[in-house]
XYZ file of C-alpha atoms in Angstrom:
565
model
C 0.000 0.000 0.000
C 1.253 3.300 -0.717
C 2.297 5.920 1.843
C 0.108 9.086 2.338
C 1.879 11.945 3.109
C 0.178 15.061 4.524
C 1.955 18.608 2.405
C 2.172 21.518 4.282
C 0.210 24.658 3.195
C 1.818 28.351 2.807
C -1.246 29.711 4.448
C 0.023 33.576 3.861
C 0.451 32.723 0.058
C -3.206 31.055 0.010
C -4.556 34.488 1.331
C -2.797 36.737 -0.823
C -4.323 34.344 -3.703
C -8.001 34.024 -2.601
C -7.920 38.006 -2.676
C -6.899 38.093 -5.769
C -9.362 36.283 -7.214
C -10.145 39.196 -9.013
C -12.545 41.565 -6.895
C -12.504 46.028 -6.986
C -14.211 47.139 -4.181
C -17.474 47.954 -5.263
C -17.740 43.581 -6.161
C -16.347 42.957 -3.252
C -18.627 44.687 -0.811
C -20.950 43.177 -2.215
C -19.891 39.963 -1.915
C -19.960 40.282 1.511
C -23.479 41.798 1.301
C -24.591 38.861 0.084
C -23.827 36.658 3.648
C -26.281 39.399 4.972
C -28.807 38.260 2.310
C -28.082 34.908 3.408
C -28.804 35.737 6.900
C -31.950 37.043 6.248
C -30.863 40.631 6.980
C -33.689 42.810 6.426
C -31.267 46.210 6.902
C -27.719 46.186 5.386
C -25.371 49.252 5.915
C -22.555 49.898 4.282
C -20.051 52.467 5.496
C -16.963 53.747 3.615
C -14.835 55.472 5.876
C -12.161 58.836 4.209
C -8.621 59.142 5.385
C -8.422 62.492 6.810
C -6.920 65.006 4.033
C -8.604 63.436 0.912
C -11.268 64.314 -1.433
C -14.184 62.035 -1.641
C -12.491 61.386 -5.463
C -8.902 61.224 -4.859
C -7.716 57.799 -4.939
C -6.560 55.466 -1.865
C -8.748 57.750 0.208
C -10.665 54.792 2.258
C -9.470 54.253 6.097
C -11.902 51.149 6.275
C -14.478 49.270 5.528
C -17.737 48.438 7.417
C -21.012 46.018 6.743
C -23.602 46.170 9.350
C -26.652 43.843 9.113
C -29.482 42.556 11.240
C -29.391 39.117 9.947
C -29.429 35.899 12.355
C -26.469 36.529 13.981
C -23.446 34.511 14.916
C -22.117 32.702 17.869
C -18.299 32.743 18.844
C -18.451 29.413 17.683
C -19.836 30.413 14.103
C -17.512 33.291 13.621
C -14.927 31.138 13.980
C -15.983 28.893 11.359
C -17.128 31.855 9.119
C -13.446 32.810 9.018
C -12.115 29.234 7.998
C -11.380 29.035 4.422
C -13.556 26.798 2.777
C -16.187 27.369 5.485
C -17.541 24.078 7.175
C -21.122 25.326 6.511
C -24.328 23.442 5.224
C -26.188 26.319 2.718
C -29.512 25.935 1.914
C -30.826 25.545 -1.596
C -30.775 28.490 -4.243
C -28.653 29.827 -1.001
C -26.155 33.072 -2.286
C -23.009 31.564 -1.071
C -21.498 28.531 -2.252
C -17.940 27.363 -1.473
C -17.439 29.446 2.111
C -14.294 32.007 0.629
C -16.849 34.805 0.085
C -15.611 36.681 3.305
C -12.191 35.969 3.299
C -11.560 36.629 -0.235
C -13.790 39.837 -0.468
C -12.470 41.058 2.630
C -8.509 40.445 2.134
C -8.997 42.343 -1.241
C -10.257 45.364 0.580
C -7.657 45.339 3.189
C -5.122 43.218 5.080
C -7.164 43.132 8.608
C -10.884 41.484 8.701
C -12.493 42.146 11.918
C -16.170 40.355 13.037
C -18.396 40.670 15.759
C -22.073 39.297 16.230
C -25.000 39.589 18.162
C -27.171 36.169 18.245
C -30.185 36.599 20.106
C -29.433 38.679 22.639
C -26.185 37.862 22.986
C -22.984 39.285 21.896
C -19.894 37.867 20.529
C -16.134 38.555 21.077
C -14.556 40.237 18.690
C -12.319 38.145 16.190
C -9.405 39.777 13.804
C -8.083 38.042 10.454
C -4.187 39.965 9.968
C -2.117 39.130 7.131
C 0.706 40.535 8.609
C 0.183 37.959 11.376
C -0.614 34.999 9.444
C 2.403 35.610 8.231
C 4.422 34.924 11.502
C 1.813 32.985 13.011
C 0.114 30.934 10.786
C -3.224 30.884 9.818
C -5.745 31.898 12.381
C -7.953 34.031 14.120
C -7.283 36.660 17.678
C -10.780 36.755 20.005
C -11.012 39.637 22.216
C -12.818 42.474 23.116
C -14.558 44.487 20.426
C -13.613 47.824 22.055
C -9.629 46.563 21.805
C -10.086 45.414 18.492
C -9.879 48.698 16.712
C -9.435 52.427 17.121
C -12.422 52.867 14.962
C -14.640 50.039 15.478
C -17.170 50.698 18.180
C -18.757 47.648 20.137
C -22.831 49.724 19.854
C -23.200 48.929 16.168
C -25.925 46.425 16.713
C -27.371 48.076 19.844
C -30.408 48.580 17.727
C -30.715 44.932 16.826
C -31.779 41.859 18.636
C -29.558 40.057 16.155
C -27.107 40.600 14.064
C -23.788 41.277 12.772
C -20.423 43.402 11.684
C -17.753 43.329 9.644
C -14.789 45.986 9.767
C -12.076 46.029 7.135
C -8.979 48.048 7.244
C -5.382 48.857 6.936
C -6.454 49.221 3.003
C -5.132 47.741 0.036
C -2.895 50.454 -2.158
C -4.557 51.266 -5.531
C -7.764 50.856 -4.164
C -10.945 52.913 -5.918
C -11.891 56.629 -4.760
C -14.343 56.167 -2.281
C -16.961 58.610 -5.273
C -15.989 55.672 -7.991
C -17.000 52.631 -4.998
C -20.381 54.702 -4.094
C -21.010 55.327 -7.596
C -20.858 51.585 -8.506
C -22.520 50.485 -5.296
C -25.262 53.237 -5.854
C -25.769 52.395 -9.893
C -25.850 49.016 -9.581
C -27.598 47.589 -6.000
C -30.859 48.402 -6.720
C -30.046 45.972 -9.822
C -27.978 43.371 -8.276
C -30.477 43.102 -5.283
C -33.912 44.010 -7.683
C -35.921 40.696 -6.078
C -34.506 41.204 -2.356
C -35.030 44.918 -2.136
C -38.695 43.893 -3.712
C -39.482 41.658 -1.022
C -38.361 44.485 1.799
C -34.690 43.965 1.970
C -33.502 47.684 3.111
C -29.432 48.476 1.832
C -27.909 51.709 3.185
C -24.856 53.576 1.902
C -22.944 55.515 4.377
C -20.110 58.033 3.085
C -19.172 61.879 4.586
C -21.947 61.814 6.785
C -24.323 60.760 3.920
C -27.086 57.790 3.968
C -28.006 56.762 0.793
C -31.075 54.631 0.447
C -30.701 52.051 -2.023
C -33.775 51.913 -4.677
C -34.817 48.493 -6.742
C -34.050 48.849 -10.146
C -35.818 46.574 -12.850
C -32.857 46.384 -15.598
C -35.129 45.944 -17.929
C -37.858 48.371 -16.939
C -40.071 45.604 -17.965
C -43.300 47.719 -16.148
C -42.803 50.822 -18.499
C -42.093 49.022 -21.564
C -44.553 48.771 -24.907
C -45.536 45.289 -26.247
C -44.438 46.216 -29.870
C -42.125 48.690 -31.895
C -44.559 50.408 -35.143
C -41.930 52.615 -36.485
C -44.476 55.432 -37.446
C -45.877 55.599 -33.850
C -42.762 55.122 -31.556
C -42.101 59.029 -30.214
C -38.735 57.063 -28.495
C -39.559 57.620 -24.713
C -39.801 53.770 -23.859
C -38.295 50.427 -23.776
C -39.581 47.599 -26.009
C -40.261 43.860 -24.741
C -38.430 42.151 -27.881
C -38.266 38.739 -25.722
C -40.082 36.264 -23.381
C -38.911 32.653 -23.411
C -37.783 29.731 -21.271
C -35.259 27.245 -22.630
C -34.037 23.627 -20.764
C -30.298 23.319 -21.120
C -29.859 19.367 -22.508
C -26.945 19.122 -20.746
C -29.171 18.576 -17.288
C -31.281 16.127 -15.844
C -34.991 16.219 -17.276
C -36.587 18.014 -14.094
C -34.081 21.133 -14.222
C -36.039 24.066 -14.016
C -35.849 26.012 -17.372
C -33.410 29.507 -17.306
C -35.814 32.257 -18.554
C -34.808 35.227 -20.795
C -36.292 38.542 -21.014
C -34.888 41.096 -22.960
C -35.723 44.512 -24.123
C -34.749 47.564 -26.540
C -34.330 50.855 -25.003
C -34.468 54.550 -26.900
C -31.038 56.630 -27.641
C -29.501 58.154 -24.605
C -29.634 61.344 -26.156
C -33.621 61.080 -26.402
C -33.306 62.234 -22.456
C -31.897 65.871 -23.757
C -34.772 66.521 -26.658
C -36.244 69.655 -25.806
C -39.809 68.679 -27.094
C -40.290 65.623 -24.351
C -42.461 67.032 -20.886
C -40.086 66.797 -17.648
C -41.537 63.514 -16.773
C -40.026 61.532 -20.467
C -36.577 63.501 -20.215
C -36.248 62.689 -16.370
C -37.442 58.700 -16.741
C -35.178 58.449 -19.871
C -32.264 59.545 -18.435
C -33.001 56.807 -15.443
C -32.636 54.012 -18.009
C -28.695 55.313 -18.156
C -28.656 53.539 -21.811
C -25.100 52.937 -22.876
C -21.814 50.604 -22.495
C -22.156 50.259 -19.549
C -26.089 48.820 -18.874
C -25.469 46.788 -22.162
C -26.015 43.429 -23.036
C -27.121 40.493 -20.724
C -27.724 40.261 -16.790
C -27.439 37.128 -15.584
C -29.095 36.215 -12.379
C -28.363 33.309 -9.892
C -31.202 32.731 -7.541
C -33.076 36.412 -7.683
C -28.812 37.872 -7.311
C -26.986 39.232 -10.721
C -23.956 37.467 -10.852
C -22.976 38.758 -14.337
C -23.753 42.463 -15.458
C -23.457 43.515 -18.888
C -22.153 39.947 -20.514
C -21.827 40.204 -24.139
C -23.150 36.154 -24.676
C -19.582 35.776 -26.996
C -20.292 38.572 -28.821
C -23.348 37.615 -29.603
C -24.639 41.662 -28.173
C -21.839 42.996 -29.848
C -20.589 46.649 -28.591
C -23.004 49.007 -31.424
C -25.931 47.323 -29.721
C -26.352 50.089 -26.420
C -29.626 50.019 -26.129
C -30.201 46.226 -25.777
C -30.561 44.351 -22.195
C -31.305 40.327 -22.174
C -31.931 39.490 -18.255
C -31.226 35.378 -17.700
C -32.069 33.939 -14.578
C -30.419 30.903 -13.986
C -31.002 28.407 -10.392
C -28.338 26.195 -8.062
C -29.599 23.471 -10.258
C -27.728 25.319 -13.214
C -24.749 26.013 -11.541
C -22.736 22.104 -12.949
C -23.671 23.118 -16.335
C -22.445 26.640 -16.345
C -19.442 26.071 -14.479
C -19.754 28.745 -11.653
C -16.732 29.561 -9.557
C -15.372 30.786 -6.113
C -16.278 34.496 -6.578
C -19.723 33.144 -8.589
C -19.115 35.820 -11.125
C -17.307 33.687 -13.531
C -18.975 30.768 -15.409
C -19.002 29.410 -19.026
C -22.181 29.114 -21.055
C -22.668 25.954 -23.015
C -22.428 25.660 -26.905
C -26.060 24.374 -27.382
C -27.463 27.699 -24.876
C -25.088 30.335 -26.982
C -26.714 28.803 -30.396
C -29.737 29.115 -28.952
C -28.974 32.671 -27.542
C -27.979 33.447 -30.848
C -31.572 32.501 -32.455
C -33.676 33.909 -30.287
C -32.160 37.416 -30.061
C -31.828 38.071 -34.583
C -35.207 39.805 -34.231
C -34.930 41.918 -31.150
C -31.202 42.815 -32.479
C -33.196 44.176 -35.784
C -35.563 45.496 -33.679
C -32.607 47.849 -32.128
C -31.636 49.152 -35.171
C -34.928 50.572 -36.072
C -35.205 51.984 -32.415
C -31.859 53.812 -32.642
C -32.545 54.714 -36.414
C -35.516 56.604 -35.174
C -34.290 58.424 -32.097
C -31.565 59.494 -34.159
C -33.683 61.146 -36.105
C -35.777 63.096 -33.854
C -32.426 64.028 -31.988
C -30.445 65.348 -34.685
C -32.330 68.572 -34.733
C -32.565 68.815 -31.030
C -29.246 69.606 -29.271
C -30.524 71.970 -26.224
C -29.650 70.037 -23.158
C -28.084 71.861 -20.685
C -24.270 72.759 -21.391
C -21.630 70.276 -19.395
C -24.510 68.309 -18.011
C -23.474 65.248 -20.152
C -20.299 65.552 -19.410
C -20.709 65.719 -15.510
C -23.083 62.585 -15.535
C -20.816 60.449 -17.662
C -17.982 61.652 -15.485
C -19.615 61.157 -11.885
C -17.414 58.926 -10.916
C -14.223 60.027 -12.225
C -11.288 59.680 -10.050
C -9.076 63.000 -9.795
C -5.346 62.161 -9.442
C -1.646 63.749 -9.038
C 0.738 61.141 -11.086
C 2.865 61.938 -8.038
C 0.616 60.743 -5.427
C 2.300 56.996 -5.358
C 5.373 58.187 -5.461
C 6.359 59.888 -1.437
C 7.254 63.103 -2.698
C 4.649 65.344 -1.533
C 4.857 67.124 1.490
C 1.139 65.863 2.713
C 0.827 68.406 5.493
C 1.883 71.295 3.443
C -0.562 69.804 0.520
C -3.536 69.891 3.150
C -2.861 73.095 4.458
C -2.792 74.767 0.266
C -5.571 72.167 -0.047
C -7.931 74.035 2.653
C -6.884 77.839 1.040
C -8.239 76.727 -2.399
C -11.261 75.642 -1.317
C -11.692 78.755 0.634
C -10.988 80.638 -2.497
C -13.322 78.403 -4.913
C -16.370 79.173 -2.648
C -16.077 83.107 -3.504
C -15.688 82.350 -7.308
C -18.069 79.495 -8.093
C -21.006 80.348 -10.028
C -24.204 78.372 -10.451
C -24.150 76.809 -14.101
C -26.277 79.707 -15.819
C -28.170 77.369 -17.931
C -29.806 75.790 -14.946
C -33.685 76.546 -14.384
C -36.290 74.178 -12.330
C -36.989 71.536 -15.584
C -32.664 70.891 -15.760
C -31.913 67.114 -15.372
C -29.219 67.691 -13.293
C -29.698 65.564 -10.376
C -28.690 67.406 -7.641
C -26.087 65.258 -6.523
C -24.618 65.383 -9.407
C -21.658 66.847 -8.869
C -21.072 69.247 -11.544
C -16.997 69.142 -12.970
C -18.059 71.626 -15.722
C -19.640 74.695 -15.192
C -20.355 77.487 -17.811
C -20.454 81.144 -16.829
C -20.020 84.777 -18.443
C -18.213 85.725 -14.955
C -14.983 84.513 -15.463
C -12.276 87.456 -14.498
C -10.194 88.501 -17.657
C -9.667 86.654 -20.653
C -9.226 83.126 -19.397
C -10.495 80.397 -20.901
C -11.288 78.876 -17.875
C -11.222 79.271 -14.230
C -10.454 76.158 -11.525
C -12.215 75.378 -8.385
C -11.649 72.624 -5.598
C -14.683 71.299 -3.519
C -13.880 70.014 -0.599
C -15.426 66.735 -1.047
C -15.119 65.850 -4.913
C -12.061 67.942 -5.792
C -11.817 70.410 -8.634
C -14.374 71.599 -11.000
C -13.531 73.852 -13.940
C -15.507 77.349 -14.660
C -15.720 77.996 -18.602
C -15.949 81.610 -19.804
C -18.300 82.093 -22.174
C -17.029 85.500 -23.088
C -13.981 83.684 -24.751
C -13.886 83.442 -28.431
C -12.936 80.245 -28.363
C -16.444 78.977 -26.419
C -18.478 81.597 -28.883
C -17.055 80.584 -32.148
C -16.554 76.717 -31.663
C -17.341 75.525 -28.529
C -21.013 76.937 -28.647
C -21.552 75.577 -32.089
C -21.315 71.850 -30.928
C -24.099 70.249 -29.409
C -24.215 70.206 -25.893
C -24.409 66.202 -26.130
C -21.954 65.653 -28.428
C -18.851 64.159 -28.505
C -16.841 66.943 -29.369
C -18.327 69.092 -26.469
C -17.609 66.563 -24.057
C -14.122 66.200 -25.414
C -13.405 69.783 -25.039
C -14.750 69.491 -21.633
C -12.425 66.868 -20.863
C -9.754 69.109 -22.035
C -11.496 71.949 -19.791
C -12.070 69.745 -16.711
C -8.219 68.556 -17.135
C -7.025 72.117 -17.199
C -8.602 72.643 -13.379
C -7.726 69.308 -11.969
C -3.431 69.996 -13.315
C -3.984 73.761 -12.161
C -5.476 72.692 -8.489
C -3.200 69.817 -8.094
C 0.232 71.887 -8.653
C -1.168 74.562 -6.639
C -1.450 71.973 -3.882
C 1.104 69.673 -3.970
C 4.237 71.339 -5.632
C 7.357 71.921 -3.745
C 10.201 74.740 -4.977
C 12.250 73.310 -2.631
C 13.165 76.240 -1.171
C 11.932 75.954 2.227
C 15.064 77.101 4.467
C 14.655 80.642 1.688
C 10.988 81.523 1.760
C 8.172 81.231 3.640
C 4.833 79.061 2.296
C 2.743 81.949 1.582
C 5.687 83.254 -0.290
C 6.169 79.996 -2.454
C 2.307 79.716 -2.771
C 2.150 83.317 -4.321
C 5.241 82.176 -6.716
C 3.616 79.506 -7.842
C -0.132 80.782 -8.912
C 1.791 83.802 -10.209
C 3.403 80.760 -13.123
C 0.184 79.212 -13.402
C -1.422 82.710 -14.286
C 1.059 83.434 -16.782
C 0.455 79.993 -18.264
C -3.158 80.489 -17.937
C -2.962 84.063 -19.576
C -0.609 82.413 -22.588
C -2.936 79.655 -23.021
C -5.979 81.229 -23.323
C -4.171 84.034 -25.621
C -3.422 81.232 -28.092
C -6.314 79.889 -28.127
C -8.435 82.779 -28.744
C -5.925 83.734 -31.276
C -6.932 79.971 -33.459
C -10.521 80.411 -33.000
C -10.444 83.666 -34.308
C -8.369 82.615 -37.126
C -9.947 79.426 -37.983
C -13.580 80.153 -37.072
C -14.926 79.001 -40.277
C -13.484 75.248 -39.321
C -17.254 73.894 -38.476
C -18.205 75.197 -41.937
C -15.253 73.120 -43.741
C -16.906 69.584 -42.529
């Protein structure tokens, strides 16, 4: 008989590979989110936590990490095996979780300390801590103590409103991770989606950030409730989805008694259809919530009432020109052999005979798309009045401001803070409302406008920066510049070109605000700050004063340009 021999295991190197399984943190959050959902959590809160100093869009800016639920609760004993990898746990059927790395992957991706603490009827748990940096000396395993000696920032009342329940804190933070405006963005956009069933049934998610609670809304991805039965190409005024598909199919490759995956799918109206100046309030404000575009593309693939897969393009089979088209596949546990779902249960392959079927079904409402778009296209090419930069600031939301020099240790931080708070001081006397703005605007208002447009810009600058103290910079565009008046103004508001030149714009604050802030002379031990400060805005005026010089100088000289095309 051969001789078994037990291996040893490099437990440090097995967590640094379970959190790399892939996750940013918006996925990951939710990852853990959905042990709350399997809790039977009724109220979720998440809570992203800034690093003194930052901007809610400057990158690395999260201090931690923290889920609070009022699910069943845990014992000490349960905790402990919650935090084993490959978790000893029986799940029920159609349960969320699946192999028991959920926590430990999602959580080591956000940061290198996991910390846990329950209340189970009544009763409340020790606290236990995950560390990387002492697995590494110690080997794989969990400390139990108090909660109030786990962490600085952790406080042992988070569940003093629940009977049951429990937390999770993450911290000491990954570098590289997301602005804490890109995770909320994500987390905001797509929950409602990603929990549409749950949050149906009375499941209540909460987003905490800079002393904001955001309630998280269901969102149908299809919209199937305000969608027509049928396109008729002389009728359709483009302010509503389509229903292009309703089927259920059996996948041969399971037992006779699988349940059957079902597919919906839709076709939704132009983006741009949300800016046509014609449409009541009501049609531009529910357009724009369908967000049509890349990103809310293609199909949604649901395992057990959770998306698992957002935006899949089926092989190509939605390739990228089709924007307006959503297919929304619900798939069961019983699927799961078939489709080859992995640890972080975002990952699967779809088999041949489903893809050709795929493929089939979705020629018509793929035709169907074209006429839709053909259409709004043409009631929106002679309708460009949407308010100026508000494209632009809703594409950009979630746009993550950054010095190239941030990663690199050579700004003075406490100098940078101290600039940091003088700018803002300054922006609040010089920021103008965006003039275009009136009550019927579909700016949301927390929106957080980048690009502004304004006829009170000092001198002849092209533009004018700004820093918020929460998002960072925003740029003011003069509209008494020739270069706004004699190209910039002959765009449409929506278009590509505008948006580009706003990017150009937007980038002109951001560089302007950053070296203002975080640029050293090096001559410390020969002038004082308010000295170098003064020294450098006077170089960033001249540049601003050149720039704008030449540029009104081109337009003036090449104003017939439009006119050429």
């Amino acid at each position: 008989m051969s001789e078994f021999i037990k291996l040893e295991i490099e437990e440090d190197r097995v967590c640094d590979a379970i959190s790399k399984i892939g996750y940013s943190p918006a996925p990951a959050l939710l990852d853990i989110c959905d042990n709350s959902v399997t809790a039977r959590a009724k109220n979720i809160k998440i809570v992203l936590n800034k690093k003194d100093g930052k901007t809610l869009s400057n990158k690395n800016n999260v201090l931690s990490y923290t889920i609070i639920d009022d699910g069943k609760g845990m014992s000490n004993r349960d905790i402990e095996k919650g935090l084993t990898i490959g978790s000893p746990v029986t799940y029920g059927k159609n349960s969320l979780s699946k192999y028991g790395f959920g926590l430990k992957s999602a959580g080591l991706s956000l940061g290198q300390k996991i910390i846990v603490y329950s209340k189970k009827n009544g009763v409340l748990s020790k606290a236990y801590t995950l560390d990387r940096e002492k697995v590494k000396s110690d080997g794989f395993g969990v400390y139990k103590g108090e909660i109030s000696d786990a962490s600085e920032q952790l406080s042992p009342n988070l569940l003093d409103d629940y009977q049951s329940g429990t937390v999770v804190h993450i911290t000491n933070t990954v570098p590289h991770h997301d602005s804490i405006t890109k995770t909320k963005n994500k987390l905001e956009e797509q929950m409602g989606v990603i929990y549409f069933d749950y949050l149906k049934k009375g499941l209540n998610i909460f987003l905490d950030y800079s002393n904001k609670l955001k309630v998280i809304e269901p969102i149908d991805i299809l919209h199937w409730g305000d969608s027509i039965s049928s396109f008729v190409n002389d009728k359709y005024c483009g302010t509503r989805p389509i229903k292009v598909l309703n089927e259920k199919v059996k996948l041969p490759e399971l037992p006779e008694n699988t349940p059957p995956i079902i597919i919906k799918a839709c076709t939704f109206p132009q983006d741009k259809m949300s800016s046509v100046s014609s449409l009541d309030t009501e049609d531009r404000k529910r357009l724009k919530g369908y967000k049509v575009g890349r990103d809310r593309k293609g199909a949604f693939i649901y395992r057990n009432g959770r998306l698992i897969s957002w935006g899949h393009s089926l092989d190509g089979i939605v390739g990228r020109d089709y924007l307006g088209l959503r297919v929304k596949i619900e798939v069961e546990t019983a699927h799961d052999e078939a489709l080859h779902v992995d640890v972080s249960k975002q990952h699967f392959v779809l088999p041949e005979s489903f893809l050709n079927t795929l493929q089939r079904l979705l020629e018509i409402p793929k035709s169907t798309h074209k006429e839709v778009f053909a259409k709004c296209k043409s009631i929106t090419d002679n309708d460009e009045n949407s308010p100026e930069g508000s494209k632009f600031n809703e594409r950009n939301e979630s746009f993550s401001e950054e010095d190239p020099d941030d990663d690199t240790g050579t700004i003075d931080l406490v100098k940078a803070n101290a600039r940091r708070e003088k700018i803002v001081s300054e922006s609040k006397v010089k920021a103008p409302a965006n003039e275009n703005s009136s009550e019927d605007d579909l700016h949301d208002s927390d929106v957080f406008k980048r690009i502004v447009y304004s006829s009170k810009v000092k001198g002849n600058r092209f533009w004018d920066a700004g820093l918020d103290i929460d998002h960072g910079s925003f740029s003011i565009v003069n509209k008494n510049h020739d270069f706004y008046h004699l190209i910039m103004a002959n765009l449409g508001s929506s278009s590509w070109e505008r948006q580009a030149l706003e990017a150009m714009a937007y980038s002109l604050a951001s560089a302007e605000n950053n070296t203002l802030k975080n640029f050293n002379l090096g001559l410390d031990d020969k002038i004082k700050p308010e000295e170098e400060l003064i020294i450098i805005k006077n170089i960033l005026e001249k540049f601003k004063k050149v720039f704008s010089h030449q540029l009104e100088t081109w337009a003036l000289s090449n104003q017939d340009i439009l006119k050429d095309d």
